[in-house]
PDB file of C-alpha atoms in Angstrom:
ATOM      1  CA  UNK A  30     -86.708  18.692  -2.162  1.00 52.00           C
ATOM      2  CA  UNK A  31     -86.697  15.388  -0.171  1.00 52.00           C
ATOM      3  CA  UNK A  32     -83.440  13.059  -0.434  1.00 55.00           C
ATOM      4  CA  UNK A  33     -83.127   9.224   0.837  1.00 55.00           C
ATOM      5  CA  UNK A  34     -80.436   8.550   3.437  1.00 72.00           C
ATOM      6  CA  UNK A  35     -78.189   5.951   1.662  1.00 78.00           C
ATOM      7  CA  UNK A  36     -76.281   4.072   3.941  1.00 82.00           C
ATOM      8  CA  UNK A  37     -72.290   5.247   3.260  1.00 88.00           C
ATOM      9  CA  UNK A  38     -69.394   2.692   2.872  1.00 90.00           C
ATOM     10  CA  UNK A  39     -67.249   1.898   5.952  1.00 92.00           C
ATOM     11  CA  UNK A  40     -64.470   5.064   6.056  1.00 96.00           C
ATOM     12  CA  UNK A  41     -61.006   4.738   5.423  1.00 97.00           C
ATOM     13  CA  UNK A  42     -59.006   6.224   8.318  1.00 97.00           C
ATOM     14  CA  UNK A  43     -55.646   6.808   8.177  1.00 96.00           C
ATOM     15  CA  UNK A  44     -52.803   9.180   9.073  1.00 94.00           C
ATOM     16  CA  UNK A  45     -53.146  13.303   7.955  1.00 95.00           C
ATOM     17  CA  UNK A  46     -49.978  14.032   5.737  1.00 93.00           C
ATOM     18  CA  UNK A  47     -48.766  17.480   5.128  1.00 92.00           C
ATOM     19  CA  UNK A  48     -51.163  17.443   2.234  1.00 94.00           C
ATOM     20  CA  UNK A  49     -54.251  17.315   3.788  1.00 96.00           C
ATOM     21  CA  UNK A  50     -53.734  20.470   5.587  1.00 94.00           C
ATOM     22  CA  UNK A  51     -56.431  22.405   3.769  1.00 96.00           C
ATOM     23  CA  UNK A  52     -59.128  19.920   3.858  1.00 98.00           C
ATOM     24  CA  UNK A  53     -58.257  19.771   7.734  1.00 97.00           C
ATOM     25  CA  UNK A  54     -58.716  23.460   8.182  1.00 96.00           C
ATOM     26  CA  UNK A  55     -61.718  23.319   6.334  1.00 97.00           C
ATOM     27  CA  UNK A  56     -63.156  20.599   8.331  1.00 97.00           C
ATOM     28  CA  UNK A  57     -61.742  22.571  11.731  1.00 95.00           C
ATOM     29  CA  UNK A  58     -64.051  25.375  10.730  1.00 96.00           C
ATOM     30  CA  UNK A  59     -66.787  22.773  10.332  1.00 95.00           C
ATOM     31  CA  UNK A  60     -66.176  21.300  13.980  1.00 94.00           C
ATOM     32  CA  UNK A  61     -65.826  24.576  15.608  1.00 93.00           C
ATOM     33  CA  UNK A  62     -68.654  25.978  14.153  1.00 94.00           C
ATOM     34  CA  UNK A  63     -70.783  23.251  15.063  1.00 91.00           C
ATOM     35  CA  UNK A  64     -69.410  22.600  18.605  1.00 88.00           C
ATOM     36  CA  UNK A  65     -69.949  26.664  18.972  1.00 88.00           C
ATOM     37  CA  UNK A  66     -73.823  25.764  19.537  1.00 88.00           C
ATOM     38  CA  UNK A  67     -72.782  23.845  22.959  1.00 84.00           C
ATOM     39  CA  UNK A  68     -69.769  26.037  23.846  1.00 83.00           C
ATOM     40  CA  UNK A  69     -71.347  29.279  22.616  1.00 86.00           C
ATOM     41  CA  UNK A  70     -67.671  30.729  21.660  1.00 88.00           C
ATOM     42  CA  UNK A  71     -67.986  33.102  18.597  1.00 91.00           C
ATOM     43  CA  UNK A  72     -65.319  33.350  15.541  1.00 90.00           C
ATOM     44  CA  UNK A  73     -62.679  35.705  16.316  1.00 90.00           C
ATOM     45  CA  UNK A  74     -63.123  39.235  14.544  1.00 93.00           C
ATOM     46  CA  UNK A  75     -61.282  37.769  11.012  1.00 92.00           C
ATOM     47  CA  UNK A  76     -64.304  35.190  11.304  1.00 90.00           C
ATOM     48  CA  UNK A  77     -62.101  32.319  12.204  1.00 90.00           C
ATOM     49  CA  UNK A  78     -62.506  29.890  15.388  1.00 91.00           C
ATOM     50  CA  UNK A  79     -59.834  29.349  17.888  1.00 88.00           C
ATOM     51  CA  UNK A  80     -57.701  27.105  15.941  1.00 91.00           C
ATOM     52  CA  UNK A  81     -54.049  26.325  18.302  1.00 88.00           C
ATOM     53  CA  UNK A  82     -54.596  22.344  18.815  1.00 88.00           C
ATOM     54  CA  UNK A  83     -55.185  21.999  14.635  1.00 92.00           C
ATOM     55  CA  UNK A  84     -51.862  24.462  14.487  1.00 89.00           C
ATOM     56  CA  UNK A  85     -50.042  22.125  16.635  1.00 88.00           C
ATOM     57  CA  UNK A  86     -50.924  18.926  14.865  1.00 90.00           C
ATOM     58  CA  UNK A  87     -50.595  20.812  11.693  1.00 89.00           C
ATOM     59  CA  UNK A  88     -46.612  21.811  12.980  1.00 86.00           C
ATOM     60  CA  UNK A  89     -46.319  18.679  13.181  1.00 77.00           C
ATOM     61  CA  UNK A  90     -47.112  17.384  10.007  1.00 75.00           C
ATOM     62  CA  UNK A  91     -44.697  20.195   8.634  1.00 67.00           C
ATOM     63  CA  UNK A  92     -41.983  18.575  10.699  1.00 66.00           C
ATOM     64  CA  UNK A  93     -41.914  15.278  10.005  1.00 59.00           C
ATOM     65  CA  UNK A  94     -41.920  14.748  14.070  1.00 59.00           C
ATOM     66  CA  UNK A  95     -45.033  14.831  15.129  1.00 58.00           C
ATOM     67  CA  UNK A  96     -43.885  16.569  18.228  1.00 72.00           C
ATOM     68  CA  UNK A  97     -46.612  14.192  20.304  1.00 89.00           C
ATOM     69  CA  UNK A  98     -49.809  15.297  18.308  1.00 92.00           C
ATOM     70  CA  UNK A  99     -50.724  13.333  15.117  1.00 92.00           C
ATOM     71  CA  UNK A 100     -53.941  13.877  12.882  1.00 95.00           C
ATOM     72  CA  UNK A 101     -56.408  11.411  11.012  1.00 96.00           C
ATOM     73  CA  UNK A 102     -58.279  11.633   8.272  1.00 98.00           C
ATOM     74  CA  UNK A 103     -61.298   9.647   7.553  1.00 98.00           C
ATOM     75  CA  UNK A 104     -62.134   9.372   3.791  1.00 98.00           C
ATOM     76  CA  UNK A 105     -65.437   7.998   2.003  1.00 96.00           C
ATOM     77  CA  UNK A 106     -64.902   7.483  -1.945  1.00 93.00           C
ATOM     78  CA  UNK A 107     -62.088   9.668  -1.172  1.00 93.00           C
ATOM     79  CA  UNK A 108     -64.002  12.477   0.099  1.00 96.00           C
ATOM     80  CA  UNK A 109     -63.226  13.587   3.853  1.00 98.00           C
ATOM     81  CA  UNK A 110     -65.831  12.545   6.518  1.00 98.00           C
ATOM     82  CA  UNK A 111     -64.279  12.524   9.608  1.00 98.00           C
ATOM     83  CA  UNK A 112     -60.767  13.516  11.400  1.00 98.00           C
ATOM     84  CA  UNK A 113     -59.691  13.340  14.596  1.00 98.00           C
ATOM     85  CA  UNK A 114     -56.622  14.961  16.528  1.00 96.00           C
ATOM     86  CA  UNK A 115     -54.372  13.128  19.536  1.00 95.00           C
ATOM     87  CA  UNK A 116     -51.684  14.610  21.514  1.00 94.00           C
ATOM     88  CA  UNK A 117     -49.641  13.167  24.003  1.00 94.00           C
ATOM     89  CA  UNK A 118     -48.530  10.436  22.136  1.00 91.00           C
ATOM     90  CA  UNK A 119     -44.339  10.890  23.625  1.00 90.00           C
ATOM     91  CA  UNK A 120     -46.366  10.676  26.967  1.00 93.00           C
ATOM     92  CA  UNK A 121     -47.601   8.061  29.065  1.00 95.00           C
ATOM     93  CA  UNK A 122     -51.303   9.284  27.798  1.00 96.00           C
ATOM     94  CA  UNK A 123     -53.247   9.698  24.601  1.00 96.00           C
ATOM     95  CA  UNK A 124     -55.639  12.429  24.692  1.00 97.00           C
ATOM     96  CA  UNK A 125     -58.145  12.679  21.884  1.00 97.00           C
ATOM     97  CA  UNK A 126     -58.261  16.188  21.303  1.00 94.00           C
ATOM     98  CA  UNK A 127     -60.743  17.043  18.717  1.00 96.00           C
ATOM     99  CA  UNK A 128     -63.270  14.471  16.557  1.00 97.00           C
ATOM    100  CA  UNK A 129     -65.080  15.496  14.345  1.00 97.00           C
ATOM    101  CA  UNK A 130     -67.679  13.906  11.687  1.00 97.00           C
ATOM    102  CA  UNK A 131     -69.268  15.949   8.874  1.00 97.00           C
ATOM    103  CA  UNK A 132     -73.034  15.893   9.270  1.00 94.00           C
ATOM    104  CA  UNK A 133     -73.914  13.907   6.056  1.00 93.00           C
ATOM    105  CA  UNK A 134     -71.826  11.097   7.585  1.00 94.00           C
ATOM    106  CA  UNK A 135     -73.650  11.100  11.146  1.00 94.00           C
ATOM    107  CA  UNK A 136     -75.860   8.508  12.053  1.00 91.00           C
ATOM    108  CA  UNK A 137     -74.061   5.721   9.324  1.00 93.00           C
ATOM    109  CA  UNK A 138     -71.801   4.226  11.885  1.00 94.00           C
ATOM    110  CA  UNK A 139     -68.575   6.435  10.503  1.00 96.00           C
ATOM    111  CA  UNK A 140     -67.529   8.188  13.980  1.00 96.00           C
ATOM    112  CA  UNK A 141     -67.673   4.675  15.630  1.00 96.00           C
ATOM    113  CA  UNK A 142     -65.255   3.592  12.746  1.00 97.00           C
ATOM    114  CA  UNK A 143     -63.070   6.366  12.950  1.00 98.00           C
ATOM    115  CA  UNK A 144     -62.797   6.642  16.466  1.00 98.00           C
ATOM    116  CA  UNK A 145     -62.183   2.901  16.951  1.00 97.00           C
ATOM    117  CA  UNK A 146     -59.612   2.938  14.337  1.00 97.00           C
ATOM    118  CA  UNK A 147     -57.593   6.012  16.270  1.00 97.00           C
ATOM    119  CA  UNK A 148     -57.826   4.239  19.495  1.00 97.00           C
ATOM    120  CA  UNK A 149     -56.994   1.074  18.205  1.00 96.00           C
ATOM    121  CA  UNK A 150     -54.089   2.746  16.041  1.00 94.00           C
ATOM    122  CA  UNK A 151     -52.287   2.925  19.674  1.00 91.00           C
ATOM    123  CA  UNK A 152     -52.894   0.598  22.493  1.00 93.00           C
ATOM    124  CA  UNK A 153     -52.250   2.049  25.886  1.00 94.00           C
ATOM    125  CA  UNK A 154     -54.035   4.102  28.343  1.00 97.00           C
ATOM    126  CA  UNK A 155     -56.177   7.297  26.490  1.00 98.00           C
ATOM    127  CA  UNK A 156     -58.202  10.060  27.721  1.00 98.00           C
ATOM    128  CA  UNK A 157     -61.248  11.692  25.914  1.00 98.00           C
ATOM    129  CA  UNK A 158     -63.393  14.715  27.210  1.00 95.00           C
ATOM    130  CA  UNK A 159     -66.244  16.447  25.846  1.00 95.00           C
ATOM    131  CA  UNK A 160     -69.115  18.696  27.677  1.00 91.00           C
ATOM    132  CA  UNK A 161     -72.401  17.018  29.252  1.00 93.00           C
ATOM    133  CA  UNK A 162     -74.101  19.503  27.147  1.00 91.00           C
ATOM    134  CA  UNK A 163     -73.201  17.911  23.854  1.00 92.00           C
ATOM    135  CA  UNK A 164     -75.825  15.411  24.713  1.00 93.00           C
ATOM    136  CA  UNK A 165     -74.624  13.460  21.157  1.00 94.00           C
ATOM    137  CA  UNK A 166     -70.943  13.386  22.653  1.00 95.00           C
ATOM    138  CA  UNK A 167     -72.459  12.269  26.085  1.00 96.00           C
ATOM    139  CA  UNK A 168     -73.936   9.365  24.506  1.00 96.00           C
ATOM    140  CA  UNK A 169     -71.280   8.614  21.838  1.00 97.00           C
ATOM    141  CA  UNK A 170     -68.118   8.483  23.941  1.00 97.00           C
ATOM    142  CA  UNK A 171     -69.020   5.686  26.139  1.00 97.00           C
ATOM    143  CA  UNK A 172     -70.524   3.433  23.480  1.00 96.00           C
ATOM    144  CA  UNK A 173     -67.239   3.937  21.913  1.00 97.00           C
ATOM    145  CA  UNK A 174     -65.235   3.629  25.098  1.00 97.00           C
ATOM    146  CA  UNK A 175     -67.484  -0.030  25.685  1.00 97.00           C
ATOM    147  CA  UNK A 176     -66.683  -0.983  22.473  1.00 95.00           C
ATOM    148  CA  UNK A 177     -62.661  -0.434  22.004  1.00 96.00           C
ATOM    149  CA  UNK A 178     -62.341  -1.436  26.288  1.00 95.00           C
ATOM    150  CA  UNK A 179     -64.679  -3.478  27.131  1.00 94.00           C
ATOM    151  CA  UNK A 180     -65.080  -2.413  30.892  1.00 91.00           C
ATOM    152  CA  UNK A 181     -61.950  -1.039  31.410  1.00 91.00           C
ATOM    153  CA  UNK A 182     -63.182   2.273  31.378  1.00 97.00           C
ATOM    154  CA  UNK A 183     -64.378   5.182  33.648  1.00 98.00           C
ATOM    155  CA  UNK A 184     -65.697   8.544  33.492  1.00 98.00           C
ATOM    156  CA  UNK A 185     -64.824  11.549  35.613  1.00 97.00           C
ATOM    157  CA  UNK A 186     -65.750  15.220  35.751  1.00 97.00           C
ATOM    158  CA  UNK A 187     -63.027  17.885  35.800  1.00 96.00           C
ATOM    159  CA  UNK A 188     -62.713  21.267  36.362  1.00 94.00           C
ATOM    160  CA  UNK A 189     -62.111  23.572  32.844  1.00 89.00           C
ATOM    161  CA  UNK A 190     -58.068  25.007  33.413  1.00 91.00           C
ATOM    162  CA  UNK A 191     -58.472  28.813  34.145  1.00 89.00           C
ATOM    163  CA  UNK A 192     -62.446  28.752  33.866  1.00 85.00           C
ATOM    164  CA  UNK A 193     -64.014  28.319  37.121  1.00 89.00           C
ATOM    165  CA  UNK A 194     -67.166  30.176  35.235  1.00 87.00           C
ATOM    166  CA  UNK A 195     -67.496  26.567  32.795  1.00 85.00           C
ATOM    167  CA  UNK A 196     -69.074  23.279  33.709  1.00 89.00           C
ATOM    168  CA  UNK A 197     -66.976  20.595  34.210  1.00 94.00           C
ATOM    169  CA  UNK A 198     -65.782  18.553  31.212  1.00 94.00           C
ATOM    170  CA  UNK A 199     -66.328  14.952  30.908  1.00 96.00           C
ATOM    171  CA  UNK A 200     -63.299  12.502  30.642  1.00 97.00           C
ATOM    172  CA  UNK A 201     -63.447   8.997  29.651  1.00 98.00           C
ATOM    173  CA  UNK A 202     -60.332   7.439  30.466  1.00 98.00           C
ATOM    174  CA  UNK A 203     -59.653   4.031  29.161  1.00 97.00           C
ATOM    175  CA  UNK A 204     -57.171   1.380  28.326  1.00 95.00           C
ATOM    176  CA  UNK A 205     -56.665   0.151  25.009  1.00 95.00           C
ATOM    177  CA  UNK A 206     -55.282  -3.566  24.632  1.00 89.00           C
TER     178      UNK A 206
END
């Protein structure tokens, strides 16, 4: 069977309430299965990914404080196509810390929305790293970095915490007026 790509509205991004916990664990199985094919990490032996940044933001959302993470949810027709996860926000730096777009949304222009609107959500100085070998991240991040910052960007390599064995991940710092 052979379906047309029909371009998708523009997403609605906004902040993750305690109520969108389950369709944020089911879309955190969805990233970490898919970012397993750069990383090659397997599901644990209950089948489940490595899941302590989602449990963080999700602690948060139980609190009410955040606790310097926050979670977004990006909605099409009300159906979830994208979220993202930053942490550091009582710091002097953002990090994005997982982004994530479901495959039937790729290629419309929705991670460029979503990922604009996070940035944008808090101006100040941000950090975002991904892996050379996720060539789409490779070539997404800096378009998106070009378009929020203009030039007031940069990219750096850094050594993985505790895993001399891994490449170095990619950071794009930038500055977000």
């Amino acid at each position: 069977m052979t379906t047309s790509r029909v371009p998708l509205p523009r997403p609605r991004t906004r902040p993750a309430t305690v109520d969108d916990r389950d369709v944020l664990e089911r879309l955190w199985a969805l990233f970490r299965h898919d970012l397993s094919g750069v990383t090659g990490e397997l599901p644990g032996p209950d089948g489940r990914f490595r899941d302590e940044r989602l449990r963080a933001a999700l602690d948060g959302l139980d609190r009410h404080d955040g606790a310097g993470w926050a979670a977004h949810l990006a909605t099409v027709d009300d159906r979830p196509v994208a979220f993202a996860l930053v942490r550091g926000l009582d710091g002097p730096v953002r990090v994005l810390s997982a982004f994530f777009v479901v495959r039937a949304a790729r290629r419309h222009g929705v991670g460029r929305d979503v990922a604009a609107a996070v940035l944008r959500a808090v101006p100040g100085p941000w950090e975002i790293a991904y892996q050379d070998a996720n060539a789409p991240a490779a070539a997404f991040w800096p378009r998106v970095a070009t378009e929020v910052a203009g030039e007031r960007w940069v990219l750096e390599h850094r050594a993985v915490p505790g895993r001399p064995d891994l490449p170095p991940d990619a950071w794009v710092r930038l500055a977000v007026s």
